[in-house]
PDB file of C-alpha atoms in Angstrom:
ATOM      1  CA  UNK K  43      13.855  11.079  -9.020  1.00 77.00           C
ATOM      2  CA  UNK K  44      13.793  11.472  -5.257  1.00 91.00           C
ATOM      3  CA  UNK K  45      12.154   8.534  -3.496  1.00 93.00           C
ATOM      4  CA  UNK K  46      10.177   8.029  -0.310  1.00 95.00           C
ATOM      5  CA  UNK K  47       9.473   4.596   1.109  1.00 96.00           C
ATOM      6  CA  UNK K  48       6.635   4.372   3.604  1.00 96.00           C
ATOM      7  CA  UNK K  49       6.744   1.551   6.114  1.00 94.00           C
ATOM      8  CA  UNK K  50       4.446   0.510   8.921  1.00 91.00           C
ATOM      9  CA  UNK K  51       1.876  -2.007  10.069  1.00 88.00           C
ATOM     10  CA  UNK K  52      -1.216  -2.590   7.946  1.00 88.00           C
ATOM     11  CA  UNK K  53      -4.033  -0.012   8.250  1.00 88.00           C
ATOM     12  CA  UNK K  54      -1.949   2.806   9.725  1.00 89.00           C
ATOM     13  CA  UNK K  55      -2.991   5.435   7.133  1.00 89.00           C
ATOM     14  CA  UNK K  56       0.112   5.104   4.968  1.00 92.00           C
ATOM     15  CA  UNK K  57      -1.974   5.704   1.838  1.00 91.00           C
ATOM     16  CA  UNK K  58      -3.529   8.828   3.301  1.00 92.00           C
ATOM     17  CA  UNK K  59      -0.065  10.030   4.276  1.00 94.00           C
ATOM     18  CA  UNK K  60       1.287   9.234   0.778  1.00 95.00           C
ATOM     19  CA  UNK K  61      -1.484  11.313  -0.778  1.00 95.00           C
ATOM     20  CA  UNK K  62      -0.758  14.202   1.610  1.00 95.00           C
ATOM     21  CA  UNK K  63       2.980  14.013   0.837  1.00 94.00           C
ATOM     22  CA  UNK K  64       2.228  14.024  -2.880  1.00 94.00           C
ATOM     23  CA  UNK K  65      -0.074  17.043  -2.648  1.00 94.00           C
ATOM     24  CA  UNK K  66       2.344  18.962  -0.423  1.00 92.00           C
ATOM     25  CA  UNK K  67       5.298  18.256  -2.707  1.00 90.00           C
ATOM     26  CA  UNK K  68       3.354  19.434  -5.748  1.00 91.00           C
ATOM     27  CA  UNK K  69       2.120  22.596  -4.055  1.00 91.00           C
ATOM     28  CA  UNK K  70       5.439  23.594  -2.462  1.00 87.00           C
ATOM     29  CA  UNK K  71       6.542  27.075  -3.479  1.00 83.00           C
ATOM     30  CA  UNK K  72       9.981  25.854  -4.625  1.00 87.00           C
ATOM     31  CA  UNK K  73       8.401  23.971  -7.568  1.00 80.00           C
ATOM     32  CA  UNK K  74      11.211  21.377  -7.376  1.00 86.00           C
ATOM     33  CA  UNK K  75       8.651  18.568  -7.679  1.00 89.00           C
ATOM     34  CA  UNK K  76       6.455  18.774 -10.769  1.00 88.00           C
ATOM     35  CA  UNK K  77       4.894  15.308 -10.635  1.00 91.00           C
ATOM     36  CA  UNK K  78       4.541  12.381  -8.256  1.00 93.00           C
ATOM     37  CA  UNK K  79       4.210   8.646  -8.700  1.00 94.00           C
ATOM     38  CA  UNK K  80       2.629   6.599  -5.918  1.00 96.00           C
ATOM     39  CA  UNK K  81       3.357   2.887  -6.154  1.00 96.00           C
ATOM     40  CA  UNK K  82       1.240   0.464  -4.122  1.00 95.00           C
ATOM     41  CA  UNK K  83      -0.157  -3.044  -4.357  1.00 93.00           C
ATOM     42  CA  UNK K  84      -2.964  -1.931  -6.675  1.00 92.00           C
ATOM     43  CA  UNK K  85      -0.526  -0.468  -9.201  1.00 93.00           C
ATOM     44  CA  UNK K  86       2.049  -3.258  -8.925  1.00 95.00           C
ATOM     45  CA  UNK K  87      -0.515  -6.082  -9.063  1.00 94.00           C
ATOM     46  CA  UNK K  88      -3.742  -4.629 -10.456  1.00 93.00           C
ATOM     47  CA  UNK K  89      -5.272  -8.075 -10.923  1.00 93.00           C
ATOM     48  CA  UNK K  90      -5.182  -8.824  -7.175  1.00 91.00           C
ATOM     49  CA  UNK K  91      -7.034  -7.508  -4.142  1.00 88.00           C
ATOM     50  CA  UNK K  92      -5.071  -6.579  -1.032  1.00 86.00           C
ATOM     51  CA  UNK K  93      -6.168  -9.834   0.601  1.00 86.00           C
ATOM     52  CA  UNK K  94      -4.913 -11.844  -2.386  1.00 91.00           C
ATOM     53  CA  UNK K  95      -1.567 -10.005  -2.384  1.00 92.00           C
ATOM     54  CA  UNK K  96      -0.892 -11.268   1.166  1.00 91.00           C
ATOM     55  CA  UNK K  97      -2.861 -14.539   1.107  1.00 90.00           C
ATOM     56  CA  UNK K  98       0.225 -16.761   1.458  1.00 91.00           C
ATOM     57  CA  UNK K  99       4.015 -16.605   1.301  1.00 91.00           C
ATOM     58  CA  UNK K 100       4.133 -17.116  -2.469  1.00 95.00           C
ATOM     59  CA  UNK K 101       1.709 -14.254  -3.102  1.00 94.00           C
ATOM     60  CA  UNK K 102       3.647 -12.044  -0.678  1.00 93.00           C
ATOM     61  CA  UNK K 103       6.905 -12.738  -2.537  1.00 95.00           C
ATOM     62  CA  UNK K 104       5.244 -11.978  -5.863  1.00 96.00           C
ATOM     63  CA  UNK K 105       3.811  -8.761  -4.438  1.00 96.00           C
ATOM     64  CA  UNK K 106       7.178  -7.634  -3.072  1.00 95.00           C
ATOM     65  CA  UNK K 107       8.830  -8.461  -6.408  1.00 96.00           C
ATOM     66  CA  UNK K 108       6.181  -6.503  -8.330  1.00 97.00           C
ATOM     67  CA  UNK K 109       6.515  -3.509  -5.979  1.00 96.00           C
ATOM     68  CA  UNK K 110      10.297  -3.593  -6.254  1.00 96.00           C
ATOM     69  CA  UNK K 111      10.120  -3.837 -10.039  1.00 95.00           C
ATOM     70  CA  UNK K 112       7.803  -0.814 -10.268  1.00 94.00           C
ATOM     71  CA  UNK K 113      10.018   1.114  -7.859  1.00 95.00           C
ATOM     72  CA  UNK K 114      13.146   0.284  -9.843  1.00 93.00           C
ATOM     73  CA  UNK K 115      11.461   1.178 -13.134  1.00 92.00           C
ATOM     74  CA  UNK K 116      10.505   4.626 -11.853  1.00 90.00           C
ATOM     75  CA  UNK K 117      13.825   5.231 -10.066  1.00 86.00           C
ATOM     76  CA  UNK K 118      15.729   4.641 -13.260  1.00 75.00           C
ATOM     77  CA  UNK K 119      13.461   6.982 -15.218  1.00 64.00           C
ATOM     78  CA  UNK K 120      15.418   9.027 -17.703  1.00 57.00           C
ATOM     79  CA  UNK K 121      15.611  12.757 -17.085  1.00 56.00           C
ATOM     80  CA  UNK K 122      12.702  13.034 -14.651  1.00 71.00           C
ATOM     81  CA  UNK K 123      14.550  14.602 -11.732  1.00 77.00           C
ATOM     82  CA  UNK K 124      11.469  16.618 -10.729  1.00 86.00           C
ATOM     83  CA  UNK K 125       9.304  13.560 -10.101  1.00 90.00           C
ATOM     84  CA  UNK K 126       8.822  12.238  -6.576  1.00 92.00           C
ATOM     85  CA  UNK K 127       8.395   8.454  -6.294  1.00 94.00           C
ATOM     86  CA  UNK K 128       6.485   7.275  -3.210  1.00 95.00           C
ATOM     87  CA  UNK K 129       6.363   3.557  -2.400  1.00 96.00           C
ATOM     88  CA  UNK K 130       3.183   3.115  -0.384  1.00 94.00           C
ATOM     89  CA  UNK K 131       3.203  -0.386   1.056  1.00 92.00           C
ATOM     90  CA  UNK K 132       4.005  -2.082   4.344  1.00 90.00           C
ATOM     91  CA  UNK K 133       7.631  -2.721   3.322  1.00 92.00           C
ATOM     92  CA  UNK K 134       7.835  -4.751   6.517  1.00 90.00           C
ATOM     93  CA  UNK K 135      11.135  -6.591   5.957  1.00 92.00           C
ATOM     94  CA  UNK K 136      14.392  -4.784   6.797  1.00 93.00           C
ATOM     95  CA  UNK K 137      16.358  -6.543   4.071  1.00 94.00           C
ATOM     96  CA  UNK K 138      13.728  -5.593   1.496  1.00 95.00           C
ATOM     97  CA  UNK K 139      13.882  -1.935   2.546  1.00 94.00           C
ATOM     98  CA  UNK K 140      17.660  -2.113   2.219  1.00 95.00           C
ATOM     99  CA  UNK K 141      17.318  -3.474  -1.333  1.00 95.00           C
ATOM    100  CA  UNK K 142      15.058  -0.517  -2.165  1.00 95.00           C
ATOM    101  CA  UNK K 143      17.630   1.831  -0.629  1.00 94.00           C
ATOM    102  CA  UNK K 144      20.334   0.299  -2.826  1.00 94.00           C
ATOM    103  CA  UNK K 145      18.171   0.728  -5.937  1.00 94.00           C
ATOM    104  CA  UNK K 146      17.673   4.430  -5.175  1.00 92.00           C
ATOM    105  CA  UNK K 147      21.343   4.910  -4.318  1.00 93.00           C
ATOM    106  CA  UNK K 148      22.490   3.151  -7.512  1.00 92.00           C
ATOM    107  CA  UNK K 149      20.232   5.503  -9.485  1.00 89.00           C
ATOM    108  CA  UNK K 150      21.885   8.434  -7.678  1.00 88.00           C
ATOM    109  CA  UNK K 151      18.616   9.573  -6.150  1.00 87.00           C
ATOM    110  CA  UNK K 152      17.760  11.105  -2.803  1.00 89.00           C
ATOM    111  CA  UNK K 153      16.034   8.577  -0.597  1.00 92.00           C
ATOM    112  CA  UNK K 154      13.976   8.612   2.588  1.00 94.00           C
ATOM    113  CA  UNK K 155      12.199   6.005   4.693  1.00 95.00           C
ATOM    114  CA  UNK K 156       9.219   7.146   6.754  1.00 95.00           C
ATOM    115  CA  UNK K 157       7.909   4.895   9.495  1.00 94.00           C
ATOM    116  CA  UNK K 158       4.178   5.427   9.994  1.00 93.00           C
ATOM    117  CA  UNK K 159       3.445   4.278  13.519  1.00 90.00           C
ATOM    118  CA  UNK K 160       0.043   3.729  15.095  1.00 87.00           C
ATOM    119  CA  UNK K 161      -1.216   1.822  18.102  1.00 85.00           C
ATOM    120  CA  UNK K 162      -2.089  -1.740  16.996  1.00 83.00           C
ATOM    121  CA  UNK K 163      -5.587  -1.658  18.506  1.00 85.00           C
ATOM    122  CA  UNK K 164      -6.475   1.428  16.422  1.00 89.00           C
ATOM    123  CA  UNK K 165      -5.149  -0.192  13.224  1.00 87.00           C
ATOM    124  CA  UNK K 166      -7.212  -3.316  13.947  1.00 87.00           C
ATOM    125  CA  UNK K 167     -10.306  -1.189  14.618  1.00 90.00           C
ATOM    126  CA  UNK K 168      -9.824   0.738  11.324  1.00 89.00           C
ATOM    127  CA  UNK K 169      -9.405  -2.534   9.423  1.00 87.00           C
ATOM    128  CA  UNK K 170     -12.583  -3.925  11.018  1.00 88.00           C
ATOM    129  CA  UNK K 171     -14.459  -0.745  10.040  1.00 89.00           C
ATOM    130  CA  UNK K 172     -13.302  -1.142   6.425  1.00 86.00           C
ATOM    131  CA  UNK K 173     -14.395  -4.773   6.420  1.00 84.00           C
ATOM    132  CA  UNK K 174     -17.784  -3.819   7.859  1.00 87.00           C
ATOM    133  CA  UNK K 175     -18.271  -1.098   5.210  1.00 84.00           C
ATOM    134  CA  UNK K 176     -17.429  -3.707   2.557  1.00 78.00           C
ATOM    135  CA  UNK K 177     -19.920  -6.193   4.041  1.00 77.00           C
ATOM    136  CA  UNK K 178     -22.602  -3.500   4.238  1.00 79.00           C
ATOM    137  CA  UNK K 179     -21.999  -2.377   0.646  1.00 76.00           C
ATOM    138  CA  UNK K 180     -22.062  -5.880  -0.820  1.00 70.00           C
ATOM    139  CA  UNK K 181     -24.619  -7.470   1.499  1.00 64.00           C
ATOM    140  CA  UNK K 182     -27.152  -9.703  -0.247  1.00 61.00           C
ATOM    141  CA  UNK K 183     -30.451  -8.005  -1.002  1.00 55.00           C
ATOM    142  CA  UNK K 184     -33.614  -9.095  -2.762  1.00 46.00           C
ATOM    143  CA  UNK K 185     -31.732  -8.935  -6.078  1.00 46.00           C
ATOM    144  CA  UNK K 186     -30.578 -12.021  -7.893  1.00 41.00           C
ATOM    145  CA  UNK K 187     -27.570 -13.868  -6.519  1.00 40.00           C
ATOM    146  CA  UNK K 188     -25.483 -12.997  -9.593  1.00 42.00           C
ATOM    147  CA  UNK K 189     -25.776  -9.276  -8.728  1.00 40.00           C
ATOM    148  CA  UNK K 190     -23.750  -9.987  -5.590  1.00 38.00           C
ATOM    149  CA  UNK K 191     -21.209 -11.949  -7.594  1.00 36.00           C
ATOM    150  CA  UNK K 192     -20.951  -9.108 -10.127  1.00 35.00           C
ATOM    151  CA  UNK K 193     -20.508  -6.558  -7.338  1.00 37.00           C
ATOM    152  CA  UNK K 194     -17.694  -8.655  -5.906  1.00 38.00           C
ATOM    153  CA  UNK K 195     -16.052  -8.915  -9.315  1.00 36.00           C
ATOM    154  CA  UNK K 196     -16.203  -5.167  -9.866  1.00 34.00           C
ATOM    155  CA  UNK K 197     -14.668  -4.502  -6.453  1.00 36.00           C
ATOM    156  CA  UNK K 198     -11.875  -6.956  -7.253  1.00 34.00           C
ATOM    157  CA  UNK K 199     -10.932  -4.997 -10.357  1.00 34.00           C
ATOM    158  CA  UNK K 200     -10.513  -1.674  -8.598  1.00 34.00           C
ATOM    159  CA  UNK K 201      -7.026  -0.378  -9.268  1.00 35.00           C
ATOM    160  CA  UNK K 202      -6.997   2.771  -7.185  1.00 40.00           C
ATOM    161  CA  UNK K 203      -6.531   1.648  -3.596  1.00 44.00           C
ATOM    162  CA  UNK K 204      -7.261   4.474  -1.222  1.00 45.00           C
ATOM    163  CA  UNK K 205      -7.803   4.311   2.500  1.00 45.00           C
ATOM    164  CA  UNK K 206     -11.554   4.915   2.093  1.00 45.00           C
ATOM    165  CA  UNK K 207     -11.954   2.137  -0.481  1.00 50.00           C
ATOM    166  CA  UNK K 208     -14.092  -0.526   1.152  1.00 45.00           C
ATOM    167  CA  UNK K 209     -12.256  -3.330  -0.661  1.00 60.00           C
ATOM    168  CA  UNK K 210      -8.953  -2.271   0.884  1.00 72.00           C
ATOM    169  CA  UNK K 211      -8.903  -4.348   4.065  1.00 81.00           C
ATOM    170  CA  UNK K 212      -7.172  -7.428   5.471  1.00 84.00           C
ATOM    171  CA  UNK K 213      -8.631 -10.520   7.071  1.00 84.00           C
ATOM    172  CA  UNK K 214      -8.205 -10.799  10.845  1.00 85.00           C
ATOM    173  CA  UNK K 215      -5.580 -13.520  10.423  1.00 86.00           C
ATOM    174  CA  UNK K 216      -3.649 -11.438   7.884  1.00 86.00           C
ATOM    175  CA  UNK K 217      -3.649  -8.438  10.216  1.00 85.00           C
ATOM    176  CA  UNK K 218      -2.229 -10.512  13.070  1.00 85.00           C
ATOM    177  CA  UNK K 219       0.351 -12.290  10.911  1.00 86.00           C
ATOM    178  CA  UNK K 220       1.571  -9.149   9.133  1.00 85.00           C
ATOM    179  CA  UNK K 221       1.784  -7.216  12.400  1.00 83.00           C
ATOM    180  CA  UNK K 222       3.841 -10.014  14.008  1.00 85.00           C
ATOM    181  CA  UNK K 223       6.239 -10.214  11.048  1.00 86.00           C
ATOM    182  CA  UNK K 224       6.851  -6.456  10.876  1.00 87.00           C
ATOM    183  CA  UNK K 225      10.527  -5.503  11.355  1.00 89.00           C
ATOM    184  CA  UNK K 226      10.766  -1.886  12.578  1.00 87.00           C
ATOM    185  CA  UNK K 227      13.473   0.384  11.159  1.00 87.00           C
TER     186      UNK K 227
END
């Protein structure tokens, strides 16, 4: 299976780009790609929100390990040469990206890394807009307090992280820390 690894700062529309790549690959007239698999934090760690995946160094390591495991599982897929595997995550550590490259190379697959670049102030603004949409959606109303708790629980269990998903945002501290730690290709 050919593989694409997306890399970039948080909130730079990597998920939107992954979905566009997937759709374009499936609709290409050559018909070389018949299916796509998009791996992200919500598929690798469905029990965690994006904030929980990057809450501390231990959670980050577990998230990277889960992403790598999913990537390796799909790279080594038997006989599915017409499936495109897209790893949609920050993939912000050079050594980690190299490990992913080695996994794809060992499987004998074509491999690409795409750096999605955006001005930091725009990424921060987009993240703040997501957070505000989340706060607006789950703001307390005249309903019982447990309704708010239940709404939070249902948002935590969402497994399809898309850019428009209001639960898919980082805290301000996480945005700053992840942006500072990013190692460009």
